[in-house]
mmCIF file of C-alpha atoms and ligand atoms in Angstrom:
data_model
loop_
_atom_site.group_PDB
_atom_site.id
_atom_site.type_symbol
_atom_site.label_atom_id
_atom_site.label_comp_id
_atom_site.label_asym_id
_atom_site.label_seq_id
_atom_site.Cartn_x
_atom_site.Cartn_y
_atom_site.Cartn_z
ATOM 1 C CA UNK A 1 -3.072 16.106 -12.128
ATOM 2 C CA UNK A 2 -1.702 18.181 -14.951
ATOM 3 C CA UNK A 3 -0.924 15.860 -17.844
ATOM 4 C CA UNK A 4 2.673 16.003 -18.988
ATOM 5 C CA UNK A 5 4.588 19.280 -18.836
ATOM 6 C CA UNK A 6 4.312 20.871 -15.450
ATOM 7 C CA UNK A 7 4.756 24.607 -15.327
ATOM 8 C CA UNK A 8 7.307 25.572 -12.726
ATOM 9 C CA UNK A 9 6.419 29.072 -11.646
ATOM 10 C CA UNK A 10 9.379 29.409 -9.287
ATOM 11 C CA UNK A 11 13.098 28.676 -9.275
ATOM 12 C CA UNK A 12 14.111 25.224 -10.499
ATOM 13 C CA UNK A 13 15.087 22.726 -7.861
ATOM 14 C CA UNK A 14 17.516 19.876 -7.761
ATOM 15 C CA UNK A 15 16.223 16.355 -8.065
ATOM 16 C CA UNK A 16 18.108 13.419 -6.686
ATOM 17 C CA UNK A 17 18.343 10.938 -9.496
ATOM 18 C CA UNK A 18 15.726 8.184 -9.188
ATOM 19 C CA UNK A 19 18.214 5.336 -9.590
ATOM 20 C CA UNK A 20 20.483 6.790 -6.946
ATOM 21 C CA UNK A 21 17.612 7.104 -4.497
ATOM 22 C CA UNK A 22 16.421 3.573 -5.254
ATOM 23 C CA UNK A 23 19.871 2.220 -4.545
ATOM 24 C CA UNK A 24 20.033 4.098 -1.248
ATOM 25 C CA UNK A 25 16.654 2.702 -0.226
ATOM 26 C CA UNK A 26 17.577 -0.853 -1.197
ATOM 27 C CA UNK A 27 20.769 -0.551 0.840
ATOM 28 C CA UNK A 28 18.776 0.730 3.763
ATOM 29 C CA UNK A 29 16.407 -2.249 3.458
ATOM 30 C CA UNK A 30 19.310 -4.662 3.279
ATOM 31 C CA UNK A 31 20.764 -3.086 6.408
ATOM 32 C CA UNK A 32 17.470 -3.439 8.318
ATOM 33 C CA UNK A 33 16.219 -6.747 7.009
ATOM 34 C CA UNK A 34 12.940 -6.399 8.911
ATOM 35 C CA UNK A 35 9.891 -4.669 7.489
ATOM 36 C CA UNK A 36 7.914 -3.708 10.550
ATOM 37 C CA UNK A 37 4.285 -3.147 9.751
ATOM 38 C CA UNK A 38 1.703 -4.552 12.100
ATOM 39 C CA UNK A 39 -1.215 -5.806 10.012
ATOM 40 C CA UNK A 40 -4.503 -4.117 10.898
ATOM 41 C CA UNK A 41 -7.508 -6.300 11.849
ATOM 42 C CA UNK A 42 -5.433 -9.372 11.066
ATOM 43 C CA UNK A 43 -7.710 -11.743 13.009
ATOM 44 C CA UNK A 44 -10.813 -10.519 11.232
ATOM 45 C CA UNK A 45 -9.124 -10.669 7.811
ATOM 46 C CA UNK A 46 -7.791 -14.169 8.461
ATOM 47 C CA UNK A 47 -11.211 -15.441 9.507
ATOM 48 C CA UNK A 48 -12.853 -13.809 6.525
ATOM 49 C CA UNK A 49 -10.639 -15.570 3.992
ATOM 50 C CA UNK A 50 -10.978 -18.924 5.731
ATOM 51 C CA UNK A 51 -14.335 -19.307 4.011
ATOM 52 C CA UNK A 52 -13.274 -18.689 0.400
ATOM 53 C CA UNK A 53 -12.813 -21.461 -2.206
ATOM 54 C CA UNK A 54 -9.366 -23.044 -2.127
ATOM 55 C CA UNK A 55 -6.950 -21.296 -4.467
ATOM 56 C CA UNK A 56 -5.127 -18.014 -4.935
ATOM 57 C CA UNK A 57 -5.955 -14.883 -2.952
ATOM 58 C CA UNK A 58 -4.628 -11.545 -4.205
ATOM 59 C CA UNK A 59 -3.015 -9.279 -1.621
ATOM 60 C CA UNK A 60 -3.176 -6.089 -3.664
ATOM 61 C CA UNK A 61 -1.191 -4.099 -1.073
ATOM 62 C CA UNK A 62 1.442 -6.553 0.081
ATOM 63 C CA UNK A 63 3.504 -4.100 2.197
ATOM 64 C CA UNK A 64 5.351 -6.041 4.891
ATOM 65 C CA UNK A 65 3.288 -9.140 3.959
ATOM 66 C CA UNK A 66 1.761 -9.107 7.452
ATOM 67 C CA UNK A 67 -1.715 -10.185 6.310
ATOM 68 C CA UNK A 68 -0.275 -12.471 3.661
ATOM 69 C CA UNK A 69 1.948 -14.352 6.099
ATOM 70 C CA UNK A 70 -0.970 -14.792 8.493
ATOM 71 C CA UNK A 71 -3.090 -16.219 5.671
ATOM 72 C CA UNK A 72 -0.378 -18.531 4.351
ATOM 73 C CA UNK A 73 0.463 -19.791 7.829
ATOM 74 C CA UNK A 74 -3.170 -20.383 8.742
ATOM 75 C CA UNK A 75 -4.367 -21.976 5.479
ATOM 76 C CA UNK A 76 -1.998 -24.502 3.882
ATOM 77 C CA UNK A 77 -4.374 -24.787 0.902
ATOM 78 C CA UNK A 78 -4.035 -21.107 0.053
ATOM 79 C CA UNK A 79 -1.567 -19.350 -2.237
ATOM 80 C CA UNK A 80 -1.181 -15.583 -2.271
ATOM 81 C CA UNK A 81 -0.431 -13.376 -5.236
ATOM 82 C CA UNK A 82 1.023 -10.199 -3.731
ATOM 83 C CA UNK A 83 1.138 -6.848 -5.500
ATOM 84 C CA UNK A 84 2.904 -3.724 -4.333
ATOM 85 C CA UNK A 85 4.169 -0.713 -6.205
ATOM 86 C CA UNK A 86 6.981 -0.225 -3.695
ATOM 87 C CA UNK A 87 10.160 -2.105 -4.678
ATOM 88 C CA UNK A 88 11.062 -2.363 -0.970
ATOM 89 C CA UNK A 89 7.910 -4.363 -0.277
ATOM 90 C CA UNK A 90 8.707 -6.696 -3.162
ATOM 91 C CA UNK A 91 12.257 -7.096 -1.917
ATOM 92 C CA UNK A 92 10.855 -8.073 1.466
ATOM 93 C CA UNK A 93 8.484 -10.600 -0.165
ATOM 94 C CA UNK A 94 11.455 -12.125 -1.964
ATOM 95 C CA UNK A 95 13.135 -12.646 1.407
ATOM 96 C CA UNK A 96 10.183 -14.257 3.172
ATOM 97 C CA UNK A 97 8.829 -16.304 0.254
ATOM 98 C CA UNK A 98 11.132 -19.374 0.547
ATOM 99 C CA UNK A 99 9.422 -20.413 3.799
ATOM 100 C CA UNK A 100 6.116 -20.789 1.912
ATOM 101 C CA UNK A 101 7.289 -23.325 -0.697
ATOM 102 C CA UNK A 102 6.081 -21.504 -3.767
ATOM 103 C CA UNK A 103 2.758 -20.409 -2.250
ATOM 104 C CA UNK A 104 3.752 -16.742 -2.287
ATOM 105 C CA UNK A 105 3.949 -15.124 -5.705
ATOM 106 C CA UNK A 106 4.549 -11.414 -6.079
ATOM 107 C CA UNK A 107 4.632 -8.669 -8.661
ATOM 108 C CA UNK A 108 5.779 -5.065 -8.474
ATOM 109 C CA UNK A 109 3.194 -2.707 -9.896
ATOM 110 C CA UNK A 110 0.078 -0.673 -9.249
ATOM 111 C CA UNK A 111 -2.962 -2.653 -8.223
ATOM 112 C CA UNK A 112 -5.073 -1.366 -11.114
ATOM 113 C CA UNK A 113 -2.913 -3.712 -13.213
ATOM 114 C CA UNK A 114 -4.241 -6.745 -11.327
ATOM 115 C CA UNK A 115 -5.905 -8.425 -14.363
ATOM 116 C CA UNK A 116 -2.784 -8.037 -16.464
ATOM 117 C CA UNK A 117 -0.478 -9.307 -13.680
ATOM 118 C CA UNK A 118 -2.643 -12.378 -13.063
ATOM 119 C CA UNK A 119 -2.604 -13.152 -16.768
ATOM 120 C CA UNK A 120 1.184 -12.748 -16.911
ATOM 121 C CA UNK A 121 1.577 -15.202 -14.021
ATOM 122 C CA UNK A 122 -0.973 -17.661 -15.480
ATOM 123 C CA UNK A 123 -3.512 -17.296 -12.672
ATOM 124 C CA UNK A 124 -6.886 -17.717 -14.416
ATOM 125 C CA UNK A 125 -9.127 -16.937 -11.429
ATOM 126 C CA UNK A 126 -8.786 -15.983 -7.791
ATOM 127 C CA UNK A 127 -10.506 -16.815 -4.512
ATOM 128 C CA UNK A 128 -10.617 -13.218 -3.399
ATOM 129 C CA UNK A 129 -8.631 -10.070 -2.877
ATOM 130 C CA UNK A 130 -7.491 -7.878 -0.018
ATOM 131 C CA UNK A 131 -6.801 -4.160 -0.315
ATOM 132 C CA UNK A 132 -5.174 -2.621 2.783
ATOM 133 C CA UNK A 133 -4.961 0.948 1.552
ATOM 134 C CA UNK A 134 -2.525 3.744 2.308
ATOM 135 C CA UNK A 135 1.079 3.685 3.409
ATOM 136 C CA UNK A 136 3.028 1.047 5.274
ATOM 137 C CA UNK A 137 4.849 1.896 8.499
ATOM 138 C CA UNK A 138 8.352 1.694 6.938
ATOM 139 C CA UNK A 139 7.306 4.126 4.197
ATOM 140 C CA UNK A 140 6.092 6.543 6.828
ATOM 141 C CA UNK A 141 8.888 6.048 9.346
ATOM 142 C CA UNK A 142 11.832 6.212 6.949
ATOM 143 C CA UNK A 143 12.680 9.957 6.775
ATOM 144 C CA UNK A 144 14.325 9.527 3.407
ATOM 145 C CA UNK A 145 11.015 8.476 1.814
ATOM 146 C CA UNK A 146 9.689 11.979 2.511
ATOM 147 C CA UNK A 147 6.177 10.920 3.610
ATOM 148 C CA UNK A 148 6.216 12.261 7.133
ATOM 149 C CA UNK A 149 5.740 15.695 8.648
ATOM 150 C CA UNK A 150 7.459 14.337 11.767
ATOM 151 C CA UNK A 151 10.792 13.350 10.208
ATOM 152 C CA UNK A 152 12.868 15.767 8.214
ATOM 153 C CA UNK A 153 13.605 14.454 4.748
ATOM 154 C CA UNK A 154 13.432 15.307 1.056
ATOM 155 C CA UNK A 155 9.938 15.947 -0.300
ATOM 156 C CA UNK A 156 9.294 12.690 -2.099
ATOM 157 C CA UNK A 157 6.274 10.516 -1.083
ATOM 158 C CA UNK A 158 6.562 8.091 -3.990
ATOM 159 C CA UNK A 159 5.479 4.561 -3.144
ATOM 160 C CA UNK A 160 6.917 3.432 -6.454
ATOM 161 C CA UNK A 161 10.458 4.748 -6.238
ATOM 162 C CA UNK A 162 10.955 4.123 -9.961
ATOM 163 C CA UNK A 163 8.304 6.752 -10.755
ATOM 164 C CA UNK A 164 9.548 10.233 -11.718
ATOM 165 C CA UNK A 165 6.625 12.294 -10.418
ATOM 166 C CA UNK A 166 7.067 13.110 -6.727
ATOM 167 C CA UNK A 167 5.871 15.494 -4.018
ATOM 168 C CA UNK A 168 8.394 18.023 -5.308
ATOM 169 C CA UNK A 169 6.374 18.278 -8.517
ATOM 170 C CA UNK A 170 3.102 18.863 -6.684
ATOM 171 C CA UNK A 171 4.489 21.298 -4.119
ATOM 172 C CA UNK A 172 6.674 23.283 -6.515
ATOM 173 C CA UNK A 173 4.806 22.817 -9.775
ATOM 174 C CA UNK A 174 1.049 23.111 -9.195
ATOM 175 C CA UNK A 175 -0.722 26.450 -9.489
ATOM 176 C CA UNK A 176 -2.399 27.818 -6.345
ATOM 177 C CA UNK A 177 -5.898 26.677 -7.313
ATOM 178 C CA UNK A 178 -4.705 23.224 -8.378
ATOM 179 C CA UNK A 179 -2.907 22.799 -5.085
ATOM 180 C CA UNK A 180 -5.925 24.008 -3.113
ATOM 181 C CA UNK A 181 -8.138 21.514 -4.981
ATOM 182 C CA UNK A 182 -5.773 18.678 -4.092
ATOM 183 C CA UNK A 183 -5.841 19.636 -0.401
ATOM 184 C CA UNK A 184 -9.613 19.942 -0.357
ATOM 185 C CA UNK A 185 -10.419 16.885 -2.503
ATOM 186 C CA UNK A 186 -7.978 14.445 -0.941
ATOM 187 C CA UNK A 187 -8.072 15.529 2.685
ATOM 188 C CA UNK A 188 -11.082 17.835 3.247
ATOM 189 C CA UNK A 189 -8.620 20.567 4.312
ATOM 190 C CA UNK A 190 -10.629 23.592 5.525
ATOM 191 C CA UNK A 191 -7.769 26.021 4.955
ATOM 192 C CA UNK A 192 -6.831 24.640 1.546
ATOM 193 C CA UNK A 193 -6.562 27.968 -0.262
ATOM 194 C CA UNK A 194 -4.573 29.714 2.484
ATOM 195 C CA UNK A 195 -2.149 26.811 2.664
ATOM 196 C CA UNK A 196 -1.806 26.626 -1.124
ATOM 197 C CA UNK A 197 -1.064 30.357 -1.310
ATOM 198 C CA UNK A 198 1.548 30.092 1.450
ATOM 199 C CA UNK A 199 3.247 27.161 -0.291
ATOM 200 C CA UNK A 200 3.425 28.961 -3.624
ATOM 201 C CA UNK A 201 4.832 32.094 -1.927
ATOM 202 C CA UNK A 202 7.566 30.062 -0.196
ATOM 203 C CA UNK A 203 8.832 28.189 -3.276
ATOM 204 C CA UNK A 204 11.041 26.370 -3.807
ATOM 205 C CA UNK A 205 10.083 24.038 -0.937
ATOM 206 C CA UNK A 206 12.483 21.132 -0.734
ATOM 207 C CA UNK A 207 11.991 19.293 2.546
ATOM 208 C CA UNK A 208 9.222 17.787 4.653
ATOM 209 C CA UNK A 209 10.049 19.992 7.640
ATOM 210 C CA UNK A 210 9.968 23.170 5.507
ATOM 211 C CA UNK A 211 6.551 22.163 4.168
ATOM 212 C CA UNK A 212 5.255 21.277 7.642
ATOM 213 C CA UNK A 213 6.314 24.679 8.943
ATOM 214 C CA UNK A 214 4.742 26.593 6.043
ATOM 215 C CA UNK A 215 1.458 24.740 6.567
ATOM 216 C CA UNK A 216 1.457 25.266 10.332
ATOM 217 C CA UNK A 217 2.060 29.019 9.880
ATOM 218 C CA UNK A 218 -0.718 29.269 7.271
ATOM 219 C CA UNK A 219 -3.360 27.861 9.599
ATOM 220 C CA UNK A 220 -5.041 30.275 12.051
ATOM 221 C CA UNK A 221 -3.678 29.816 15.591
ATOM 222 C CA UNK A 222 -6.914 28.529 17.225
ATOM 223 C CA UNK A 223 -7.315 25.836 14.519
ATOM 224 C CA UNK A 224 -3.665 24.849 14.937
ATOM 225 C CA UNK A 225 -4.336 23.794 18.499
ATOM 226 C CA UNK A 226 -7.023 21.240 17.591
ATOM 227 C CA UNK A 227 -7.259 18.090 15.476
ATOM 228 C CA UNK A 228 -3.720 16.714 15.594
ATOM 229 C CA UNK A 229 -0.687 17.937 13.697
ATOM 230 C CA UNK A 230 -1.617 20.949 11.492
ATOM 231 C CA UNK A 231 0.259 19.498 8.490
ATOM 232 C CA UNK A 232 -1.316 16.036 8.690
ATOM 233 C CA UNK A 233 -4.052 16.652 6.115
ATOM 234 C CA UNK A 234 -1.743 18.481 3.690
ATOM 235 C CA UNK A 235 0.745 15.608 3.736
ATOM 236 C CA UNK A 236 -2.043 13.069 3.259
ATOM 237 C CA UNK A 237 -3.445 15.002 0.296
ATOM 238 C CA UNK A 238 -0.087 15.391 -1.442
ATOM 239 C CA UNK A 239 0.768 11.724 -0.888
ATOM 240 C CA UNK A 240 -2.556 10.690 -2.457
ATOM 241 C CA UNK A 241 -1.907 12.993 -5.415
ATOM 242 C CA UNK A 242 1.626 11.703 -5.962
ATOM 243 C CA UNK A 243 0.556 8.057 -5.907
ATOM 244 C CA UNK A 244 -2.833 8.513 -7.631
ATOM 245 C CA UNK A 245 -4.268 6.514 -4.767
ATOM 246 C CA UNK A 246 -7.928 7.359 -5.247
ATOM 247 C CA UNK A 247 -8.406 7.570 -8.981
ATOM 248 C CA UNK A 248 -7.240 4.023 -9.694
ATOM 249 C CA UNK A 249 -9.180 2.372 -6.879
ATOM 250 C CA UNK A 250 -12.561 1.811 -8.635
ATOM 251 C CA UNK A 251 -10.921 0.054 -11.592
ATOM 252 C CA UNK A 252 -8.776 -2.071 -9.276
ATOM 253 C CA UNK A 253 -11.778 -3.185 -7.223
ATOM 254 C CA UNK A 254 -13.849 -3.861 -10.300
ATOM 255 C CA UNK A 255 -11.058 -5.923 -11.921
ATOM 256 C CA UNK A 256 -10.550 -7.884 -8.703
ATOM 257 C CA UNK A 257 -14.271 -8.692 -8.595
ATOM 258 C CA UNK A 258 -14.175 -9.804 -12.231
ATOM 259 C CA UNK A 259 -11.275 -12.182 -11.536
ATOM 260 C CA UNK A 260 -12.884 -13.673 -8.411
ATOM 261 C CA UNK A 261 -14.719 -16.991 -8.538
ATOM 262 C CA UNK A 262 -18.141 -17.524 -6.966
ATOM 263 C CA UNK A 263 -17.847 -17.718 -3.190
ATOM 264 C CA UNK A 264 -14.716 -15.569 -3.187
ATOM 265 C CA UNK A 265 -14.485 -12.381 -1.169
ATOM 266 C CA UNK A 266 -13.075 -8.912 -1.649
ATOM 267 C CA UNK A 267 -12.081 -7.049 1.510
ATOM 268 C CA UNK A 268 -10.972 -3.427 1.650
ATOM 269 C CA UNK A 269 -9.433 -1.678 4.637
ATOM 270 C CA UNK A 270 -9.571 2.094 4.210
ATOM 271 C CA UNK A 271 -8.197 4.774 6.507
ATOM 272 C CA UNK A 272 -9.988 8.006 5.681
ATOM 273 C CA UNK A 273 -13.381 9.129 4.471
ATOM 274 C CA UNK A 274 -12.260 9.878 0.895
ATOM 275 C CA UNK A 275 -11.075 6.306 0.433
ATOM 276 C CA UNK A 276 -14.089 4.833 2.136
ATOM 277 C CA UNK A 277 -16.513 6.821 -0.069
ATOM 278 C CA UNK A 278 -14.871 5.345 -3.167
ATOM 279 C CA UNK A 279 -14.934 1.798 -1.789
ATOM 280 C CA UNK A 280 -18.588 2.160 -0.834
ATOM 281 C CA UNK A 281 -19.453 3.420 -4.323
ATOM 282 C CA UNK A 282 -17.403 0.710 -6.068
ATOM 283 C CA UNK A 283 -19.196 -1.965 -4.044
ATOM 284 C CA UNK A 284 -22.563 -0.343 -4.770
ATOM 285 C CA UNK A 285 -21.752 -0.330 -8.503
ATOM 286 C CA UNK A 286 -20.839 -4.006 -8.293
ATOM 287 C CA UNK A 287 -24.119 -4.699 -6.546
ATOM 288 C CA UNK A 288 -26.085 -3.407 -9.492
ATOM 289 C CA UNK A 289 -24.352 -5.887 -11.762
ATOM 290 C CA UNK A 290 -26.027 -9.285 -11.892
ATOM 291 C CA UNK A 291 -24.604 -11.897 -9.590
ATOM 292 C CA UNK A 292 -22.741 -9.700 -7.109
ATOM 293 C CA UNK A 293 -24.212 -8.924 -3.724
ATOM 294 C CA UNK A 294 -22.983 -6.428 -1.184
ATOM 295 C CA UNK A 295 -22.739 -7.213 2.488
ATOM 296 C CA UNK A 296 -23.332 -3.723 3.867
ATOM 297 C CA UNK A 297 -22.352 -4.619 7.403
ATOM 298 C CA UNK A 298 -20.775 -7.788 8.696
ATOM 299 C CA UNK A 299 -23.750 -8.306 10.949
ATOM 300 C CA UNK A 300 -26.539 -7.665 8.481
ATOM 301 C CA UNK A 301 -27.020 -8.747 4.938
ATOM 302 C CA UNK A 302 -29.261 -7.626 2.142
ATOM 303 C CA UNK A 303 -30.993 -10.163 0.019
ATOM 304 C CA UNK A 304 -31.669 -8.517 -3.313
ATOM 305 C CA UNK A 305 -33.606 -9.905 -6.248
ATOM 306 C CA UNK A 306 -32.883 -13.588 -5.878
ATOM 307 C CA UNK A 307 -29.193 -13.237 -5.067
ATOM 308 C CA UNK A 308 -27.662 -15.546 -2.526
ATOM 309 C CA UNK A 309 -25.781 -13.719 0.222
ATOM 310 C CA UNK A 310 -23.252 -15.293 2.457
ATOM 311 C CA UNK A 311 -23.219 -13.829 5.917
ATOM 312 C CA UNK A 312 -19.787 -12.582 6.974
ATOM 313 C CA UNK A 313 -19.198 -12.280 10.671
ATOM 314 C CA UNK A 314 -16.420 -9.745 10.926
ATOM 315 C CA UNK A 315 -16.323 -6.324 12.568
ATOM 316 C CA UNK A 316 -16.091 -3.090 10.563
ATOM 317 C CA UNK A 317 -13.645 -1.471 12.993
ATOM 318 C CA UNK A 318 -10.672 -2.676 14.984
ATOM 319 C CA UNK A 319 -11.256 -3.637 18.610
ATOM 320 C CA UNK A 320 -10.373 -1.212 21.410
ATOM 321 C CA UNK A 321 -7.625 -3.588 22.450
ATOM 322 C CA UNK A 322 -6.068 -3.559 18.969
ATOM 323 C CA UNK A 323 -6.297 0.247 18.778
ATOM 324 C CA UNK A 324 -4.569 0.468 22.151
ATOM 325 C CA UNK A 325 -1.743 -1.705 20.832
ATOM 326 C CA UNK A 326 -1.630 -0.215 17.334
ATOM 327 C CA UNK A 327 -3.032 3.349 17.060
ATOM 328 C CA UNK A 328 -2.875 3.114 13.251
ATOM 329 C CA UNK A 329 -5.870 0.775 13.466
ATOM 330 C CA UNK A 330 -8.080 3.506 14.940
ATOM 331 C CA UNK A 331 -9.156 4.939 11.586
ATOM 332 C CA UNK A 332 -9.496 1.589 9.792
ATOM 333 C CA UNK A 333 -12.820 0.739 8.181
ATOM 334 C CA UNK A 334 -13.357 -2.745 6.773
ATOM 335 C CA UNK A 335 -15.809 -3.383 3.935
ATOM 336 C CA UNK A 336 -16.363 -6.786 2.379
ATOM 337 C CA UNK A 337 -18.246 -8.183 -0.590
ATOM 338 C CA UNK A 338 -18.725 -11.764 -1.642
ATOM 339 C CA UNK A 339 -19.145 -12.849 -5.221
ATOM 340 C CA UNK A 340 -22.269 -14.903 -5.714
ATOM 341 C CA UNK A 341 -22.623 -15.140 -9.494
ATOM 342 C CA UNK A 342 -20.863 -14.495 -12.777
HETATM 343 C C1 SAM B 401 -1.006 -0.363 4.536
HETATM 344 S S1 SAM B 401 0.294 -1.027 3.625
HETATM 345 C C2 SAM B 401 -0.103 -2.731 3.552
HETATM 346 C C3 SAM B 401 0.412 -3.501 4.705
HETATM 347 C C4 SAM B 401 0.194 -4.985 4.610
HETATM 348 N N1 SAM B 401 -1.200 -5.329 4.574
HETATM 349 C C5 SAM B 401 0.874 -5.691 5.761
HETATM 350 O O1 SAM B 401 0.177 -6.345 6.551
HETATM 351 O O2 SAM B 401 2.083 -5.618 5.892
HETATM 352 C C6 SAM B 401 -0.104 -0.525 2.018
HETATM 353 C C7 SAM B 401 0.871 -0.980 0.955
HETATM 354 O O3 SAM B 401 0.192 -0.866 -0.274
HETATM 355 C C8 SAM B 401 1.047 -0.326 -1.245
HETATM 356 N N2 SAM B 401 0.191 0.375 -2.181
HETATM 357 C C9 SAM B 401 -0.594 1.451 -1.929
HETATM 358 N N3 SAM B 401 -1.258 1.806 -3.039
HETATM 359 C C10 SAM B 401 -0.904 0.913 -3.996
HETATM 360 C C11 SAM B 401 -1.281 0.745 -5.360
HETATM 361 N N4 SAM B 401 -2.101 1.580 -5.959
HETATM 362 N N5 SAM B 401 -0.762 -0.288 -6.038
HETATM 363 C C12 SAM B 401 0.123 -1.137 -5.436
HETATM 364 N N6 SAM B 401 0.519 -1.012 -4.158
HETATM 365 C C13 SAM B 401 0.010 -0.001 -3.449
HETATM 366 C C14 SAM B 401 1.986 0.573 -0.498
HETATM 367 O O4 SAM B 401 3.208 0.681 -1.187
HETATM 368 C C15 SAM B 401 2.128 -0.152 0.833
HETATM 369 O O5 SAM B 401 3.252 -0.983 0.853
#
């Protein structure tokens, strides 16, 4: 990401004022008081956290609180500290929290601030943490959030609607090579350079449907007919860039591990190979530190240099039945570590 001053090589574009947009979104949430996001691998996650020491579990990606509500309903001894950078998710948590008698705490912010947030809320240690990465269904489905190539809306893609930097800045401000790097690094886009060139030539690009069309036209016709929507990878890459989704993940995982007591677990659900590579590496790094052991697969465990490993019986992928019901679960990959020493 270019630090500070972006260089706009094309005509300036209008920006809807952040406060105005936030108000619109809050009104929209108030109008539809439900936050429909079906939690992925909820049975597996619930079982996994049944074995942690009694106390506070961090839900680092609270979203619609689907996992959190399952955990709180299943385990009366558990409290959840929910984090989300999206004010709509926090607003939803505020609505559902009274039914849990003070067992649901929440904080709006990015999950790499987990240590700081726990300190602010006087939570000295945790029993584990869950990261369910990526976007929530309402973020994706609400055209006005500008995440989706399927719904026409303003180019936005900010999870944190109080943040200034949005998809408009990436699409209209990055140089061709920068844009191509984003598409390649965050989504393994084969036609990254062609797409980047087409975007720069079409500036200013203001809407999701305009971007989707530019991308589709930039991809050779035979490739367009395979592998889902031609703009899917471009939208994923830009969303990751806008929200800095990958670069803050290692610190967040490492801080969550540091805050976790012995016997606690850290579970991460990722949805594409770029995320999963980072999770795998972060867990490997933790493994090399004394006292932390990685469970590489739920059905096998590695015993390394005198470390005690707790076997975790949970699948890495969603069941066929869940995928049938909720196609979003098809790309989910679950990785889990358990803390065994300090
Ligand atoms: C897949 S959804 C989580 C859904 C949730 N597990 C449920 O069952 O409803 C991911 C959520 O994480 C939030 N999020 C993504 N990256 C984040 C980050 N770096 N810091 C804080 N929240 C983040 C998004 O705003 C979104 O609401």
